[in-house]
Short mmCIF file of C-alpha atoms in Angstrom, two decimals:
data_model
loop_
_atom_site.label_atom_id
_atom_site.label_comp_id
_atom_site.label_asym_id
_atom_site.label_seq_id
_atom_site.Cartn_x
_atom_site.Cartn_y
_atom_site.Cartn_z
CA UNK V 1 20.20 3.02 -32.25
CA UNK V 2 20.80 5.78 -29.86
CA UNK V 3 17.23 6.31 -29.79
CA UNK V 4 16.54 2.35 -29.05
CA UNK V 5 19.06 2.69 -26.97
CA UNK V 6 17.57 5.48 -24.91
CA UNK V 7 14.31 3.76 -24.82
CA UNK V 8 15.56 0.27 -23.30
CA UNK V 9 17.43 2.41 -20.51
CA UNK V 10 14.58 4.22 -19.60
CA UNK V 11 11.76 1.04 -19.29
CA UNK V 12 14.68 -0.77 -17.59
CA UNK V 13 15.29 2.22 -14.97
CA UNK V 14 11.73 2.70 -14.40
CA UNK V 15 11.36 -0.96 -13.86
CA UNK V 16 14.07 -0.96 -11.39
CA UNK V 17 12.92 2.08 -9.34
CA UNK V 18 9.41 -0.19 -9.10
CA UNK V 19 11.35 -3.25 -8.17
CA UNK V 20 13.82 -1.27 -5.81
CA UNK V 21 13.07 -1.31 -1.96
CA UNK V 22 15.18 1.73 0.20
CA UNK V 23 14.64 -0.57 3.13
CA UNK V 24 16.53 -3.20 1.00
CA UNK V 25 18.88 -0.95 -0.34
CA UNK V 26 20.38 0.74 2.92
CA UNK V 27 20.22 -2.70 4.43
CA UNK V 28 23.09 -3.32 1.53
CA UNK V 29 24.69 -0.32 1.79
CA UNK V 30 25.21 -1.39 5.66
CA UNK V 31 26.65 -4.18 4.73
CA UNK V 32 29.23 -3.30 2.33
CA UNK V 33 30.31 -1.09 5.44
CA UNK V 34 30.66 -3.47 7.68
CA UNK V 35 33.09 -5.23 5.07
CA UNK V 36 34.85 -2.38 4.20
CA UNK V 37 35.55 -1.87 8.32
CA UNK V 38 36.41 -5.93 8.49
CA UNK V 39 38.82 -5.75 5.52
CA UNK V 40 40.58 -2.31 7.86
CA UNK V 41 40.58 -4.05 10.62
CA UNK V 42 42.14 -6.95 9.26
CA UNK V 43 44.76 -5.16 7.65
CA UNK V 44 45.74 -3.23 10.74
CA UNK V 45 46.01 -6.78 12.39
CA UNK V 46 48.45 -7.44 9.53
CA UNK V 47 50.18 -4.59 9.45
CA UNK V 48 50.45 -4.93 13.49
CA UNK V 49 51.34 -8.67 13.06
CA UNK V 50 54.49 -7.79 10.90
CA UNK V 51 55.62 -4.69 12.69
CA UNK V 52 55.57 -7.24 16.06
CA UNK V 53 57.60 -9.67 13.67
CA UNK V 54 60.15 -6.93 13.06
CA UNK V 55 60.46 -6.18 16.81
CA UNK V 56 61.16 -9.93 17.60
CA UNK V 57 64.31 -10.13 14.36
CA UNK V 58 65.38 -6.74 16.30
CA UNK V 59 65.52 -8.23 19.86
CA UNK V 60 66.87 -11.82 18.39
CA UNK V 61 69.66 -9.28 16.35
CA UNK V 62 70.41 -7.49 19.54
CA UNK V 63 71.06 -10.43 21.75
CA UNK V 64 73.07 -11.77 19.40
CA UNK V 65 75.21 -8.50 18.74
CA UNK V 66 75.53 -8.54 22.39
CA UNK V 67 77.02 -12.13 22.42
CA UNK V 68 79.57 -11.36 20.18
CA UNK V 69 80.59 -8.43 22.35
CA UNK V 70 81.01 -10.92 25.42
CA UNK V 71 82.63 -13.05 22.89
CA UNK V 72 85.34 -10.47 21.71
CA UNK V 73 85.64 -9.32 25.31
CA UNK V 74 86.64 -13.06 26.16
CA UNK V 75 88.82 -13.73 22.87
CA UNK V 76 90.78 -10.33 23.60
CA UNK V 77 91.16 -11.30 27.54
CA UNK V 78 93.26 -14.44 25.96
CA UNK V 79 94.79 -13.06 23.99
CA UNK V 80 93.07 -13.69 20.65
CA UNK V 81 92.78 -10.70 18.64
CA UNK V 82 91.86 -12.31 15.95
CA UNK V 83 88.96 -13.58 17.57
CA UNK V 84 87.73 -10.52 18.84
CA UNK V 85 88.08 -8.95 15.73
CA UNK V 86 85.80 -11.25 13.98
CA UNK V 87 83.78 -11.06 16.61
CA UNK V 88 83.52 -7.58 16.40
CA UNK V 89 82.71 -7.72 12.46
CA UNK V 90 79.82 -9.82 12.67
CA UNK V 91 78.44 -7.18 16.00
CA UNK V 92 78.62 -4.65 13.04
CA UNK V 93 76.80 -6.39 10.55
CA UNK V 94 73.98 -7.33 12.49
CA UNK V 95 74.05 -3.74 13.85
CA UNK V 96 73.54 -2.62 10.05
CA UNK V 97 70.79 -5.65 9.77
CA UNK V 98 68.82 -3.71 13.14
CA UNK V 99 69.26 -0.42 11.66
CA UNK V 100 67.30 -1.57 8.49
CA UNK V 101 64.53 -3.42 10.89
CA UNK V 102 64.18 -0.41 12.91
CA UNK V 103 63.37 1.61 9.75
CA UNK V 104 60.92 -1.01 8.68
CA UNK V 105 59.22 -0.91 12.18
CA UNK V 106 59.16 2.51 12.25
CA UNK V 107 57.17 2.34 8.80
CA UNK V 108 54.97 -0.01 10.20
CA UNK V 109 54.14 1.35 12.98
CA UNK V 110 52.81 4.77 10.98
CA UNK V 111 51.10 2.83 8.73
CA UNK V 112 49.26 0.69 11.63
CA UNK V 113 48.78 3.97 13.23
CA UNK V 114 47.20 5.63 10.49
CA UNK V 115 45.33 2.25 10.02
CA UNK V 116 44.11 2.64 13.02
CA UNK V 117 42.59 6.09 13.02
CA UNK V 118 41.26 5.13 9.56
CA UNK V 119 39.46 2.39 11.11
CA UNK V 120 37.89 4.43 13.86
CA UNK V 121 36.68 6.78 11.68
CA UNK V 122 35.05 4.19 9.21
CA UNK V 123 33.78 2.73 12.54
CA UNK V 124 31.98 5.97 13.53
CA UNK V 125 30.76 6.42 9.96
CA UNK V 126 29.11 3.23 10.20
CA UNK V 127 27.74 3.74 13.45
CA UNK V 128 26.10 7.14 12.36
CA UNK V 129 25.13 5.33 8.99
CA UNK V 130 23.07 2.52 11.11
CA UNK V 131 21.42 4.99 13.41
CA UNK V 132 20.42 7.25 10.44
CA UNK V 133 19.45 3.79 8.04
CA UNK V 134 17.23 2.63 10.80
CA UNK V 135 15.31 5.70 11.26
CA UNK V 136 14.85 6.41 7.25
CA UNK V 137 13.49 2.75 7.41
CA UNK V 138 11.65 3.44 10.29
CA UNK V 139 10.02 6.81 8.60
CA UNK V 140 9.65 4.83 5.23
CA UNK V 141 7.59 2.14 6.96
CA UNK V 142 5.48 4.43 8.74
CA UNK V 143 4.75 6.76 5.90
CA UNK V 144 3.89 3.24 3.47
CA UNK V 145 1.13 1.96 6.09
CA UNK V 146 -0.07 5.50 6.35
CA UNK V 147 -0.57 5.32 2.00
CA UNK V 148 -1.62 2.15 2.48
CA UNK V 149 -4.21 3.30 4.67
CA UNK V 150 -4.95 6.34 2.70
CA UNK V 151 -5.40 4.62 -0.34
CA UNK V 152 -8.11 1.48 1.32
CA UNK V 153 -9.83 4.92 2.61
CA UNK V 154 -9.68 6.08 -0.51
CA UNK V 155 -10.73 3.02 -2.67
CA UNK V 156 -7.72 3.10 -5.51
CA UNK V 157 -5.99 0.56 -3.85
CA UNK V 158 -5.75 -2.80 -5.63
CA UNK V 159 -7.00 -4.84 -2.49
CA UNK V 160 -10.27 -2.30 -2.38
CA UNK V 161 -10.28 -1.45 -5.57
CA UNK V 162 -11.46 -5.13 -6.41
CA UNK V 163 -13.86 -5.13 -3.67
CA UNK V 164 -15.39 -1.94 -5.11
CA UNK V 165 -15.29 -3.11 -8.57
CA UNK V 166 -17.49 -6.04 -6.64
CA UNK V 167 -19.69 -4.32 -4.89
CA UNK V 168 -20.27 -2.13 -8.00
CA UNK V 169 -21.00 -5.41 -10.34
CA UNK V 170 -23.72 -6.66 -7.41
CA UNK V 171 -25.86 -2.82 -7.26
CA UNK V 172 -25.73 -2.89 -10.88
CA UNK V 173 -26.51 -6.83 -10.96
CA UNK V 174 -29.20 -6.06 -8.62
CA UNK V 175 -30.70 -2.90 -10.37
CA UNK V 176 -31.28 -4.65 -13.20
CA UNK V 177 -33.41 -7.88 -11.48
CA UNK V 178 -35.43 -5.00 -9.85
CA UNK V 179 -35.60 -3.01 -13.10
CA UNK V 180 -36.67 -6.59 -14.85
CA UNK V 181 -38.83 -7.72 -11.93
CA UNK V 182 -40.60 -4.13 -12.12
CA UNK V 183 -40.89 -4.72 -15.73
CA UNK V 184 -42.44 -8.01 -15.67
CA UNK V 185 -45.40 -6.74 -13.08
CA UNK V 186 -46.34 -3.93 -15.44
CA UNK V 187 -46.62 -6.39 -18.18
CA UNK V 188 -48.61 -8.89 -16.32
CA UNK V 189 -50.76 -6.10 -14.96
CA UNK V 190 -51.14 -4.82 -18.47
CA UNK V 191 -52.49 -8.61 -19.73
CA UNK V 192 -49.39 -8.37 -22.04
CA UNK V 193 -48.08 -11.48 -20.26
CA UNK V 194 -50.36 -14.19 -19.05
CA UNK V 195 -49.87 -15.21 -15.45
CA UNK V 196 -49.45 -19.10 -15.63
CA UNK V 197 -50.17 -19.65 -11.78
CA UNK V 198 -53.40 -17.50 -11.61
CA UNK V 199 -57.06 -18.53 -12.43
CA UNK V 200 -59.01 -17.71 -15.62
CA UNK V 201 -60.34 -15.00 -14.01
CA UNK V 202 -57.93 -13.05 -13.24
CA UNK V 203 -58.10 -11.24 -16.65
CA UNK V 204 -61.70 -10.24 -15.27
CA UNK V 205 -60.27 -8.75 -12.23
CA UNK V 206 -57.70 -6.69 -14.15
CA UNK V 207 -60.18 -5.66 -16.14
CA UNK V 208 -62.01 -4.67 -13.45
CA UNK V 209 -58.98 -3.03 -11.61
CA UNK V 210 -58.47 -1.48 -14.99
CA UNK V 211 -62.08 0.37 -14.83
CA UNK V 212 -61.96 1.39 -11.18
CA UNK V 213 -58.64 2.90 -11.76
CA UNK V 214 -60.57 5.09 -14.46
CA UNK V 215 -62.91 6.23 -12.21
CA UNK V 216 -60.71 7.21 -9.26
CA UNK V 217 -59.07 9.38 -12.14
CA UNK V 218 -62.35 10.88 -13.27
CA UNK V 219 -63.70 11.45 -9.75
CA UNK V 220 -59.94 13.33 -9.23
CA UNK V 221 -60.98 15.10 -12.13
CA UNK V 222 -63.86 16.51 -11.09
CA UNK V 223 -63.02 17.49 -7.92
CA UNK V 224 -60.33 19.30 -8.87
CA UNK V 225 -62.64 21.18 -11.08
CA UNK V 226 -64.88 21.79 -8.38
CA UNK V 227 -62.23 23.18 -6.17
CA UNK V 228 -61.44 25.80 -9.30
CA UNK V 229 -65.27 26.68 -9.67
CA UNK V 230 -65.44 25.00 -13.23
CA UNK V 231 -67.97 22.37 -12.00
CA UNK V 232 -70.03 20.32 -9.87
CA UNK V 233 -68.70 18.99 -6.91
CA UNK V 234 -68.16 14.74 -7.98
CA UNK V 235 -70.59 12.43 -6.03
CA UNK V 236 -69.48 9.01 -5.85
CA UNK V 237 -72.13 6.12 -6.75
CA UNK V 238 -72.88 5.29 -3.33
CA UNK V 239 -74.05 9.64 -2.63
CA UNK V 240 -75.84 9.37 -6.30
CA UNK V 241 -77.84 6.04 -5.23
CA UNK V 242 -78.32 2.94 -6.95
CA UNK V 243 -80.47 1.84 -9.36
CA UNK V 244 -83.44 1.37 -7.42
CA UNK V 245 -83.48 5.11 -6.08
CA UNK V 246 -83.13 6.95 -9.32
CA UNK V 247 -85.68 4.63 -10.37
CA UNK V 248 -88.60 5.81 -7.55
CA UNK V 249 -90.29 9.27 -9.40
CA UNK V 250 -89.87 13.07 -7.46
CA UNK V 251 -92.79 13.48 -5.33
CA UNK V 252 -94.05 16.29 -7.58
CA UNK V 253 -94.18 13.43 -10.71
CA UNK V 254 -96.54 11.44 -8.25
CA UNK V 255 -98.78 13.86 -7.24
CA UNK V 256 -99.74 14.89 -10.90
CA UNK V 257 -101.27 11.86 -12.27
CA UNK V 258 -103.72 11.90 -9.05
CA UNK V 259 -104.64 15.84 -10.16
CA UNK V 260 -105.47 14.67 -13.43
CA UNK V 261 -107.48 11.68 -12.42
CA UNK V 262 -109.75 13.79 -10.15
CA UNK V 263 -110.43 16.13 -12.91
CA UNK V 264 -111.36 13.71 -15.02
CA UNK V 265 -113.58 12.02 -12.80
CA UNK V 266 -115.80 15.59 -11.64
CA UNK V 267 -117.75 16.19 -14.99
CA UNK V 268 -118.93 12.42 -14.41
CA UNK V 269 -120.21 12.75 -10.74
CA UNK V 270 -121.64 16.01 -12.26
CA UNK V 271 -123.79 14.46 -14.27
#
């Protein structure tokens, strides 16, 4: 189970991390921030709205205290004691009641003022944090259009990695037409196929192609074995003559037969 466990953790992190944007993810970060400074701010406005509705029970307690001052002033100019003692009693109550205030303002007042400086210095943080977000997402963009652009130059990119897996199917595609095409020429050169669209004598003229091609070897042949002293220097069959010149006899062949004839005719005139 542990092992399982381990397992599903790990494909889930990885697939996370693939799924996870920084841009994204400081953009969030910002943003919990910025609520973490509104929820301050609004509690300083709180804690500043009830230390201003302590102040206002403290003035309200004071003018009263004072009016039952001018009261017991009055009561004891007539002559009522009475009076101004009472009066006098509830002035000391309500100066108890603005002691206790006074405490809780003073409270308040720290705690707005520490509030306050806590606020500021979230408010700073936050400013730093957007000025340093904003340039990592300004470097992270730059440095993912310069892979980007690495990667197309490179050709293991998805976008050009399909249009070289393309191009690659088409040369091969296209190699192998040639290679068939090349194929197919030898074999109707050879007579191996018959060409459908020709006459009938084309097999005549391969034939003949077939015999010169022979000869253009042998004549090679021959002068290459003339240039290495093994033979004859080749004579083509125009520089050997047709038929009708090896047919005419040497000179030499001519002139014999006429020797002959005149010795045979002498021992006749002789006689």
């Amino acid at each position: 189970m542990k092992r399982l466990s381990m397992i599903f953790k790990s494909k889930a992190n990885k697939a996370l991390d693939k799924m996870e944007d920084p841009r994204e993810t400081l953009d969030y970060s910002y943003q919990r921030q910025l609520e973490l400074l509104q929820k301050v701010r609004r509690g300083v406005a709180d804690v500043a709205t009830s230390r201003k509705r302590v102040e206002l029970q403290i003035n309200g307690l004071e003018q009263q205290a004072r009016r039952y001052e001018e009261q017991g002033r009055k009561a004891l100019s007539v002559g009522r004691e009475d009076l101004a003692r009472t009066a006098l009693e509830r002035r000391a109550g309500l100066q108890t009641q603005m002691a206790d205030l006074k405490v809780q303002h003073d409270n308040l007042q720290a705690e707005e003022e520490k509030l306050t400086l806590a606020s500021q210095r979230l408010q700073a943080k936050v400013d730093s944090f957007r000025t340093k977000k904003e340039t990592i997402k300004a470097t992270y963009t730059a440095a993912e259009a310069q892979t980007r652009i690495n990667e197309a130059f490179s050709g293991i990119s998805e976008e050009m990695g399909d249009v070289g897996l393309a191009i690659q199917r088409a040369e091969d595609k296209t190699a192998q037409m040639q290679a068939r095409a090349g194929a197919i020429d030898e074999l109707l050169a050879s007579g191996a196929l018959d060409d459908f669209s020709g006459t009938r004598g084309d097999d005549i003229q391969a034939e003949l192609d077939r015999m010169g091609g022979g000869m253009d070897v042998e004549l090679e042949l021959a002068r290459m074995k003339a240039e290495l002293g093994q033979g004859p220097a080749p004579q083509s069959a125009i520089e050997q003559g047709g038929p009708q010149q090896q047919a005419q006899p040497h000179p030499q062949q001519q002139a014999q037969p006429q020797q002959h004839t005149q010795q045979f005719r002498q021992p006749g005139e002789g006689a």
